[in-house]
Amino acid sequence: EVQLVQSGAEVKKPGESLKISCKASGYRFTSYWIAWVRQKPGKGLEWMGTIYPGDSDTKYNSSLQGHVIMSADKSIFTAYLQWSSLKATDTGIYFCAKHHSGRYFDWFDLWGQGTVVTVSS
Amino acid sequence: SYVLTQTPSVSVAPGQTAKITCGGNSIGTKRVHWYQQRPGQAPVLVVYDDFDRPSGIPERFSGSNSGNTATLTISSVEAGDEADYYCQVWDYNTDHGVFGGGTKLTVL
């Protein structure tokens, strides 16, 4: 079965670090771009960036200004999103989503279930 | 940066047709994709490349795109169609993915 399974909910304090994961199965992980999409509480979807697991090429939303880092481990078919210093405004649901093809500008045809991140003192 | 504008809410009675619009500068020159997000769930692709449907999506869902407006049309609306709908494009100028603000479809 083709699927993306994300890591569980996290509760963190401001200033702490965090790394969440997205494990792929059922398709060739290294051949398709994977995006990260944020949804703040009660708000819409926001594209954060996209990574190509084959060579770890990345495209970031410039509004994030280096606040997050995307990475991928080909050996375990897993993509990651990490923060070195969380802010309260990072609270939200984070989805990973597979692009339809090897082209980063294609649509998202498969989504993970989402990871809820809560940052609060 | 490229901006996509959606009407925040649309209401329709069961069996009627719902039209959800997505406005953007010359959006007719871009490829528009639509996602359905039911409460508490991850988004699901319902239309891609303006008007194509993934397998498993009913024919009731259709799309069009011209000029400055793309439209998702849902015919014979059912209670299960109640959800938030998002349009999405790729902005080649900035190499960014862009989502519209979303439209909440309420089935009366």
CSV table of C-alpha atoms in Angstrom, one decimal:
chain,number,residue,atom,x,y,z
A,1,GLU,CA,0.0,0.0,0.0
A,2,VAL,CA,1.3,3.4,-0.9
A,3,GLN,CA,1.3,5.6,2.2
A,4,LEU,CA,3.0,8.2,4.2
A,5,VAL,CA,3.1,7.7,8.0
A,6,GLN,CA,4.0,10.6,10.2
A,7,SER,CA,5.4,10.6,13.7
A,8,GLY,CA,3.2,11.3,16.7
A,9,ALA,CA,2.1,14.5,18.4
A,10,GLU,CA,4.6,16.7,20.2
A,11,VAL,CA,4.4,19.1,23.0
A,12,LYS,CA,7.4,21.4,23.4
A,13,LYS,CA,8.5,24.6,25.1
A,14,PRO,CA,9.7,27.7,23.3
A,15,GLY,CA,13.4,27.5,22.5
A,16,GLU,CA,13.4,23.7,22.4
A,17,SER,CA,14.4,21.7,19.3
A,18,LEU,CA,12.3,19.2,17.4
A,19,LYS,CA,12.5,16.8,14.5
A,20,ILE,CA,9.3,15.2,13.1
A,21,SER,CA,9.3,12.4,10.5
A,22,CYS,CA,7.4,11.1,7.5
A,23,LYS,CA,8.0,7.5,6.5
A,24,ALA,CA,7.1,6.4,3.0
A,25,SER,CA,6.1,3.0,1.8
A,26,GLY,CA,4.8,1.4,-1.4
A,27,TYR,CA,6.6,3.5,-4.0
A,28,ARG,CA,10.2,4.4,-5.0
A,29,PHE,CA,11.0,7.0,-2.2
A,30,THR,CA,14.0,8.5,-4.1
A,31,SER,CA,12.1,9.3,-7.2
A,32,TYR,CA,9.4,11.7,-5.9
A,33,TRP,CA,9.6,15.1,-4.2
A,34,ILE,CA,8.0,15.3,-0.8
A,35,ALA,CA,6.5,18.6,0.5
A,36,TRP,CA,5.8,19.8,4.0
A,37,VAL,CA,2.6,21.8,4.5
A,38,ARG,CA,1.7,23.6,7.7
A,39,GLN,CA,-1.8,24.3,9.0
A,40,LYS,CA,-2.0,26.7,12.0
A,41,PRO,CA,-5.0,26.3,14.3
A,42,GLY,CA,-8.2,27.2,12.5
A,43,LYS,CA,-6.3,28.4,9.5
A,44,GLY,CA,-5.6,27.3,5.9
A,45,LEU,CA,-2.8,25.3,4.3
A,46,GLU,CA,0.7,26.8,3.9
A,47,TRP,CA,3.4,25.3,1.7
A,48,MET,CA,6.7,25.2,3.7
A,49,GLY,CA,9.0,23.5,1.3
A,50,THR,CA,9.8,20.5,-0.8
A,51,ILE,CA,12.7,18.0,-0.8
A,52,TYR,CA,13.8,15.4,-3.4
A,53,PRO,CA,15.0,12.4,-1.4
A,54,GLY,CA,17.1,11.2,-4.3
A,55,ASP,CA,19.7,13.9,-3.8
A,56,SER,CA,18.2,16.0,-1.0
A,57,ASP,CA,17.7,19.0,-3.3
A,58,THR,CA,15.4,21.4,-1.5
A,59,LYS,CA,13.1,24.3,-2.1
A,60,TYR,CA,12.0,26.4,0.8
A,61,ASN,CA,9.3,29.0,1.4
A,62,SER,CA,11.3,32.2,1.7
A,63,SER,CA,8.9,33.4,4.4
A,64,LEU,CA,10.4,30.8,6.8
A,65,GLN,CA,13.8,32.5,6.6
A,66,GLY,CA,15.8,29.5,7.6
A,67,HIS,CA,13.7,28.6,10.6
A,68,VAL,CA,13.2,25.0,9.6
A,69,ILE,CA,15.4,22.4,7.9
A,70,MET,CA,14.1,19.6,5.7
A,71,SER,CA,16.1,16.4,5.2
A,72,ALA,CA,15.7,12.8,4.1
A,73,ASP,CA,17.3,9.4,4.9
A,74,LYS,CA,17.1,7.2,1.8
A,75,SER,CA,18.1,4.1,3.7
A,76,ILE,CA,14.9,4.2,5.8
A,77,PHE,CA,12.6,5.9,3.3
A,78,THR,CA,12.0,8.8,5.7
A,79,ALA,CA,11.7,12.6,5.3
A,80,TYR,CA,12.2,14.9,8.2
A,81,LEU,CA,11.3,18.5,9.3
A,82,GLN,CA,13.3,20.0,12.1
A,83,TRP,CA,13.6,23.1,14.2
A,84,SER,CA,16.5,24.2,16.4
A,85,SER,CA,14.6,26.7,18.4
A,86,LEU,CA,10.8,26.5,18.4
A,87,LYS,CA,8.4,29.5,18.8
A,88,ALA,CA,4.9,29.5,20.0
A,89,THR,CA,3.8,30.5,16.5
A,90,ASP,CA,5.1,27.1,15.3
A,91,THR,CA,2.0,25.5,16.9
A,92,GLY,CA,0.0,23.7,14.3
A,93,ILE,CA,-0.5,20.6,12.2
A,94,TYR,CA,2.3,19.6,9.9
A,95,PHE,CA,1.5,17.4,6.9
A,96,CYS,CA,4.0,15.7,4.5
A,97,ALA,CA,2.7,15.2,1.0
A,98,LYS,CA,4.1,13.4,-2.0
A,99,HIS,CA,4.3,15.1,-5.3
A,100,HIS,CA,2.7,13.2,-8.2
A,101,SER,CA,5.9,12.8,-10.2
A,102,GLY,CA,9.6,13.6,-10.2
A,103,ARG,CA,8.8,17.2,-10.9
A,104,TYR,CA,8.5,19.5,-7.9
A,105,PHE,CA,5.8,21.7,-9.5
A,106,ASP,CA,3.3,18.8,-9.8
A,107,TRP,CA,0.3,18.3,-7.5
A,108,PHE,CA,0.3,16.4,-4.2
A,109,ASP,CA,-1.3,13.0,-4.7
A,110,LEU,CA,-0.7,11.4,-1.3
A,111,TRP,CA,-0.7,13.0,2.2
A,112,GLY,CA,0.4,11.9,5.6
A,113,GLN,CA,-2.0,11.9,8.5
A,114,GLY,CA,-0.4,15.0,10.0
A,115,THR,CA,1.7,15.7,13.1
A,116,VAL,CA,0.3,18.0,15.8
A,117,VAL,CA,3.0,20.2,17.3
A,118,THR,CA,2.1,22.3,20.3
A,119,VAL,CA,4.6,24.9,21.5
A,120,SER,CA,3.7,26.4,24.9
A,121,SER,CA,5.5,27.6,28.0
B,1,SER,CA,4.4,36.7,-4.3
B,2,TYR,CA,1.5,35.1,-6.1
B,3,VAL,CA,-1.8,35.3,-4.3
B,4,LEU,CA,-4.8,33.0,-4.6
B,5,THR,CA,-8.2,34.3,-3.4
B,6,GLN,CA,-11.1,32.1,-2.3
B,7,THR,CA,-14.5,33.0,-1.0
B,8,PRO,CA,-14.4,32.0,2.7
B,9,SER,CA,-17.7,30.1,2.6
B,10,VAL,CA,-20.3,28.6,0.3
B,11,SER,CA,-23.6,27.0,1.3
B,12,VAL,CA,-25.8,24.8,-0.8
B,13,ALA,CA,-28.7,22.5,-0.3
B,14,PRO,CA,-28.3,18.7,-1.0
B,15,GLY,CA,-28.7,17.8,-4.6
B,16,GLN,CA,-27.8,21.3,-5.8
B,17,THR,CA,-24.6,22.5,-7.5
B,18,ALA,CA,-21.8,24.2,-5.6
B,19,LYS,CA,-19.3,26.4,-7.3
B,20,ILE,CA,-16.1,27.3,-5.5
B,21,THR,CA,-13.9,29.9,-7.1
B,22,CYS,CA,-10.2,30.6,-6.9
B,23,GLY,CA,-8.9,34.0,-8.2
B,24,GLY,CA,-5.4,34.9,-9.2
B,25,ASN,CA,-3.6,37.1,-11.7
B,26,SER,CA,-3.8,35.3,-15.0
B,27,ILE,CA,-4.5,32.0,-13.2
B,28,GLY,CA,-5.7,30.6,-16.5
B,29,THR,CA,-2.0,30.3,-17.5
B,30,LYS,CA,-1.3,28.1,-14.5
B,31,ARG,CA,-2.2,24.5,-13.6
B,32,VAL,CA,-4.6,24.5,-10.7
B,33,HIS,CA,-5.2,21.7,-8.3
B,34,TRP,CA,-8.0,21.3,-5.7
B,35,TYR,CA,-7.9,19.5,-2.4
B,36,GLN,CA,-10.8,18.6,0.0
B,37,GLN,CA,-10.2,18.6,3.7
B,38,ARG,CA,-12.8,17.1,6.0
B,39,PRO,CA,-12.7,18.1,9.7
B,40,GLY,CA,-9.9,16.5,11.5
B,41,GLN,CA,-8.5,14.8,8.4
B,42,ALA,CA,-5.6,15.3,6.0
B,43,PRO,CA,-6.3,16.9,2.6
B,44,VAL,CA,-7.3,14.7,-0.4
B,45,LEU,CA,-6.7,15.6,-4.0
B,46,VAL,CA,-10.0,15.9,-5.9
B,47,VAL,CA,-9.0,17.7,-9.1
B,48,TYR,CA,-5.6,18.2,-10.7
B,49,ASP,CA,-4.3,20.1,-13.8
B,50,ASP,CA,-7.4,22.3,-13.9
B,51,PHE,CA,-10.0,19.6,-14.6
B,52,ASP,CA,-8.6,16.0,-14.3
B,53,ARG,CA,-9.9,13.7,-11.5
B,54,PRO,CA,-7.8,11.2,-9.6
B,55,SER,CA,-9.2,7.6,-9.6
B,56,GLY,CA,-11.8,7.2,-7.0
B,57,ILE,CA,-13.1,10.8,-7.1
B,58,PRO,CA,-16.7,10.9,-8.3
B,59,GLU,CA,-17.6,12.6,-11.7
B,60,ARG,CA,-19.6,15.1,-9.6
B,61,PHE,CA,-16.4,16.9,-9.1
B,62,SER,CA,-15.2,18.9,-12.0
B,63,GLY,CA,-12.9,21.9,-12.6
B,64,SER,CA,-12.3,24.7,-15.0
B,65,ASN,CA,-9.8,27.5,-15.4
B,66,SER,CA,-9.7,30.6,-17.5
B,67,GLY,CA,-8.6,34.2,-17.3
B,68,ASN,CA,-8.3,35.2,-13.6
B,69,THR,CA,-10.6,32.6,-12.1
B,70,ALA,CA,-10.5,28.8,-11.6
B,71,THR,CA,-13.6,27.0,-10.5
B,72,LEU,CA,-14.3,23.7,-8.7
B,73,THR,CA,-17.9,22.6,-9.4
B,74,ILE,CA,-19.6,19.9,-7.3
B,75,SER,CA,-22.8,18.7,-8.8
B,76,SER,CA,-25.6,16.9,-6.9
B,77,VAL,CA,-24.0,17.9,-3.6
B,78,GLU,CA,-24.2,15.3,-0.8
B,79,ALA,CA,-23.8,15.8,3.0
B,80,GLY,CA,-20.4,14.0,2.8
B,81,ASP,CA,-19.1,16.8,0.6
B,82,GLU,CA,-19.1,19.2,3.5
B,83,ALA,CA,-15.5,20.2,3.9
B,84,ASP,CA,-12.9,22.9,3.3
B,85,TYR,CA,-11.7,23.1,-0.2
B,86,TYR,CA,-8.3,24.6,-1.2
B,87,CYS,CA,-6.9,25.5,-4.6
B,88,GLN,CA,-3.2,25.3,-5.3
B,89,VAL,CA,-0.7,26.3,-8.0
B,90,TRP,CA,3.0,26.4,-8.4
B,91,ASP,CA,4.5,29.9,-8.8
B,92,TYR,CA,7.4,29.5,-11.2
B,93,ASN,CA,8.6,33.1,-10.5
B,94,THR,CA,9.4,32.4,-6.9
B,95,ASP,CA,9.6,28.5,-7.2
B,96,HIS,CA,7.0,28.4,-4.4
B,97,GLY,CA,3.9,26.3,-3.9
B,98,VAL,CA,0.9,28.5,-3.2
B,99,PHE,CA,-2.5,27.6,-1.6
B,100,GLY,CA,-5.6,29.6,-1.6
B,101,GLY,CA,-7.1,30.6,1.8
B,102,GLY,CA,-9.7,27.8,1.6
B,103,THR,CA,-13.5,27.7,1.2
B,104,LYS,CA,-15.8,26.1,3.7
B,105,LEU,CA,-18.6,24.2,1.9
B,106,THR,CA,-21.7,23.9,4.1
B,107,VAL,CA,-24.5,21.5,3.0
B,108,LEU,CA,-27.7,22.9,4.4
